[in-house]
Amino acid sequence: SAATSFIRFNASPTLTGAGGTLPFSEGDSAAVIESALSLSDDDANIASATITISSGHVSSEDVLAFTNTSEITGSWDSSTGELTLSGPATKAQYEAALETVTYRNTNTDDPNNGTRTVSWVVNDGTANSSAITSTISVTAVNDAPVLAGAGLTGNYTLFNAAIVIDSTLVVSDVDDVIIEGATITISTGSGVDGNDDFLDFTDTPEITGSWSAGVLTLSGNATKAQYEAALESITYSNFSESSSAAGTRTITWIIYDGENFSIPYTSFLNVVASGGG
């Protein structure tokens, strides 16, 4: 009788268990994307896998990562958004490997808020699985503005003309173009009469000033450069004729971007009586 031959049909591997959404906020550490994947196949071993940011990929920010094992190595291509795992290993080993793949965003100042779609495919050496997808939701966090350049110590003689307090301030904010306000507060040391202290600011079309009880408040939406120039124009004067007004003044500067306040910075004034007495 004629011999009967059998041709083995290779079934494609099957990957399931994706479909979740990873919430990722600016500044977060690398996070596992999917921790409950399931891999099956009629082969004992898997040859490779690709994990791709198939939609929303930002090459300058997004990173998929995998820590190599003795059986499986990973290779990340930032230009294509594809992480390739390679090396023959069991289904269980690949399943465990895929469940350790992480996402990280390297832009810790102002990341792109768009959603990323991650596609997962495994290959058994002959056929690919159908792609399954996960979602990563990236959320930027508003960074506080930064005021630098303060710390100068100036000198003022009572009953003299007003002087600029600090002309070397620097206003910055990595994720905002507009500053919405500022406070400049003056305080005195113990036993010093500060009742005649006065901080003054000349209003601009964008920024207005209000002085009350030792606090000069600037308000109005303006650029960082405009606020920097405004702060550098603020003056101090004191027309007291009493020597008790002599002493050190601490000037505390804070800016506001509409959500966050900067860290307070200080400048100092040595106020002396007329004639240095």
XYZ file of C-alpha atoms in Angstrom:
277
model
C 0.000 0.000 0.000
C 1.074 3.560 -0.601
C 2.778 5.345 2.312
C 0.832 8.188 3.916
C 2.733 11.432 4.654
C 1.645 14.081 7.136
C 2.411 17.773 6.935
C 2.462 19.506 10.300
C 0.587 22.796 10.279
C 2.165 25.506 12.439
C -0.391 27.583 14.284
C 0.382 31.211 14.975
C 1.149 32.048 18.581
C -1.559 33.821 20.553
C -0.986 36.721 22.914
C -3.787 38.032 25.129
C -4.280 40.093 28.263
C -3.388 43.558 26.978
C -5.822 46.414 26.580
C -5.197 48.352 29.771
C -4.194 52.000 30.101
C -1.026 52.988 31.924
C -1.329 56.470 33.452
C 2.075 58.141 33.344
C 2.717 61.559 34.870
C 5.659 63.830 34.143
C 8.634 62.836 36.273
C 7.398 59.322 37.069
C 9.869 56.448 37.186
C 9.775 53.750 34.510
C 6.535 51.765 34.833
C 5.510 48.282 33.695
C 2.993 48.524 30.849
C 1.223 45.167 31.125
C 1.627 42.702 33.996
C -1.032 40.121 33.111
C -0.250 38.928 29.580
C -0.912 35.347 28.462
C 1.069 33.605 25.708
C 0.152 30.303 24.047
C 1.372 28.378 20.999
C 1.670 24.856 19.640
C 5.452 25.317 19.766
C 7.410 24.908 22.970
C 9.592 27.941 22.255
C 9.142 31.503 21.083
C 11.816 33.112 18.895
C 11.205 36.837 19.276
C 8.781 39.647 20.091
C 8.270 43.275 19.126
C 6.726 45.915 21.328
C 6.079 49.058 19.327
C 4.715 52.492 20.118
C 2.560 52.329 17.022
C 0.714 55.608 17.543
C 1.669 58.850 19.248
C 5.376 58.051 19.449
C 7.635 60.991 20.382
C 11.164 59.862 19.590
C 12.840 62.475 21.782
C 10.867 61.447 24.878
C 9.510 57.893 24.822
C 11.551 54.900 25.974
C 10.505 51.255 26.172
C 12.946 49.167 28.176
C 13.658 45.568 29.032
C 16.278 44.068 31.335
C 18.058 41.257 29.504
C 17.813 37.708 30.800
C 20.106 34.766 30.065
C 17.697 33.695 27.299
C 16.224 36.955 25.955
C 17.880 40.241 24.969
C 16.212 43.530 24.152
C 17.060 46.238 21.629
C 15.334 49.661 21.601
C 15.121 51.833 18.482
C 14.068 55.332 19.519
C 13.529 56.458 15.920
C 10.913 53.791 15.172
C 9.598 53.347 18.702
C 10.224 49.592 18.559
C 11.624 47.374 21.282
C 12.747 44.002 19.899
C 13.163 40.969 22.141
C 15.144 38.095 20.658
C 16.520 34.706 21.612
C 14.804 31.315 21.727
C 13.066 30.793 25.059
C 10.022 29.040 26.435
C 6.560 30.547 26.279
C 6.656 31.060 30.031
C 9.969 32.885 29.788
C 8.678 35.184 27.031
C 5.455 35.820 28.899
C 7.445 36.821 31.977
C 9.754 38.976 29.851
C 6.898 40.845 28.196
C 5.348 41.525 31.599
C 8.510 43.385 32.647
C 8.638 45.788 29.687
C 8.492 49.372 30.963
C 7.641 52.798 29.635
C 9.437 55.981 30.651
C 9.250 59.561 29.412
C 12.583 61.365 29.575
C 11.091 64.851 29.270
C 10.743 65.871 32.914
C 9.935 69.493 32.085
C 7.070 69.503 29.601
C 6.319 66.121 27.952
C 3.950 65.694 25.040
C 0.494 64.982 26.485
C -0.641 62.795 23.609
C -1.771 59.203 24.100
C 0.616 56.421 23.087
C -0.627 53.127 21.626
C 1.637 50.130 22.258
C 1.373 47.089 19.960
C 2.594 43.662 21.066
C 3.551 40.866 18.624
C 5.351 37.564 19.272
C 6.916 35.207 16.730
C 7.476 31.481 17.121
C 10.130 31.299 14.401
C 7.573 30.772 11.651
C 4.547 32.977 12.259
C 3.626 36.162 14.057
C 0.799 36.486 16.503
C -1.933 38.988 15.858
C -1.079 42.354 17.403
C -2.729 43.325 20.665
C -2.570 46.850 22.012
C -2.206 48.795 25.229
C -2.541 52.505 25.889
C -0.270 54.913 27.743
C -1.737 58.210 28.894
C 0.977 60.817 29.471
C 0.144 63.802 31.649
C 2.373 66.845 32.002
C 2.691 68.425 35.438
C 2.938 72.169 35.815
C 6.416 73.110 37.020
C 6.794 75.987 39.421
C 8.412 79.148 38.086
C 11.933 79.886 39.232
C 13.320 83.214 40.376
C 17.091 83.476 40.582
C 19.676 86.202 40.915
C 18.412 87.576 44.214
C 20.613 87.728 47.291
C 22.275 91.087 46.768
C 22.910 93.304 49.761
C 22.332 97.001 49.086
C 22.809 100.103 51.176
C 20.311 102.901 51.721
C 20.611 106.114 53.706
C 17.420 107.382 55.327
C 15.714 110.339 53.684
C 17.558 109.797 50.400
C 16.113 109.134 46.955
C 14.648 105.716 46.212
C 17.078 102.985 45.083
C 16.538 99.875 42.969
C 16.648 96.824 45.236
C 17.902 94.121 42.878
C 18.749 94.615 39.209
C 20.060 91.124 38.397
C 16.971 88.958 38.811
C 16.224 86.095 36.416
C 12.693 84.758 35.841
C 12.264 81.326 34.261
C 9.565 78.700 33.849
C 10.172 75.579 31.774
C 6.541 74.979 30.803
C 4.844 78.387 30.879
C 5.379 81.474 28.791
C 3.273 83.732 31.024
C 3.677 84.815 34.641
C 0.514 85.991 36.396
C 1.720 87.688 39.553
C 4.413 88.374 42.116
C 4.761 89.460 45.729
C 7.666 91.398 47.166
C 7.597 91.508 50.957
C 9.772 93.622 53.240
C 10.515 92.694 56.834
C 12.747 94.164 59.536
C 14.898 92.767 62.275
C 13.909 92.929 65.929
C 13.698 96.455 67.322
C 13.861 98.125 63.916
C 11.115 100.618 63.024
C 9.886 99.777 59.537
C 6.736 101.908 59.548
C 8.126 104.247 56.884
C 9.469 101.563 54.552
C 8.118 101.927 51.046
C 8.440 99.705 47.977
C 7.454 101.327 44.720
C 6.683 100.098 41.226
C 5.648 102.101 38.174
C 2.776 100.336 36.418
C 3.259 99.070 32.883
C 0.526 98.245 30.318
C 0.755 94.595 31.402
C 1.591 94.742 35.114
C 0.158 96.808 37.944
C 1.439 97.170 41.488
C -0.330 97.515 44.820
C 1.465 98.375 48.093
C -0.034 97.493 51.464
C 1.289 96.575 54.905
C 4.796 95.681 53.835
C 3.808 93.782 50.694
C 4.035 94.984 47.108
C 1.784 92.854 44.907
C 2.267 92.778 41.151
C -0.588 91.446 39.038
C -1.404 90.973 35.376
C -0.540 88.371 32.761
C 2.805 89.152 31.159
C 5.827 87.385 29.719
C 8.703 86.173 31.837
C 10.895 88.913 30.368
C 8.315 91.576 31.250
C 8.078 90.342 34.848
C 11.836 90.156 35.114
C 12.125 93.773 34.003
C 9.304 94.789 36.365
C 10.921 93.162 39.385
C 14.262 94.741 38.558
C 12.676 98.190 38.581
C 11.219 97.982 42.107
C 12.644 100.581 44.457
C 12.966 101.109 48.206
C 12.748 104.409 50.022
C 12.319 105.606 53.607
C 11.896 109.217 54.713
C 11.933 108.598 58.451
C 14.008 111.054 60.462
C 14.336 108.626 63.365
C 17.486 106.594 63.901
C 15.246 103.715 65.036
C 14.479 103.144 61.359
C 18.079 102.143 60.724
C 18.755 98.420 60.433
C 18.603 95.479 58.060
C 15.648 94.864 55.735
C 14.924 91.480 54.215
C 13.194 91.582 50.828
C 11.403 88.324 49.881
C 10.517 87.734 46.234
C 7.915 85.228 44.982
C 6.440 84.824 41.482
C 3.302 82.947 40.414
C 2.492 81.256 37.076
C -1.241 80.778 37.678
C -0.832 77.380 39.360
C 2.392 77.331 41.360
C 4.477 79.755 43.371
C 8.238 79.947 43.082
C 10.494 79.205 46.016
C 10.964 82.445 47.977
C 14.236 84.280 47.364
C 15.664 87.100 49.446
C 17.671 90.257 49.020
C 18.911 92.519 51.815
C 19.171 96.224 52.492
C 21.370 97.888 55.088
C 19.481 101.019 56.070
C 21.546 103.651 57.880
C 20.649 106.978 59.400
C 21.647 110.135 57.597
C 25.354 110.693 58.153
C 25.794 107.005 58.986
C 24.587 107.422 62.576
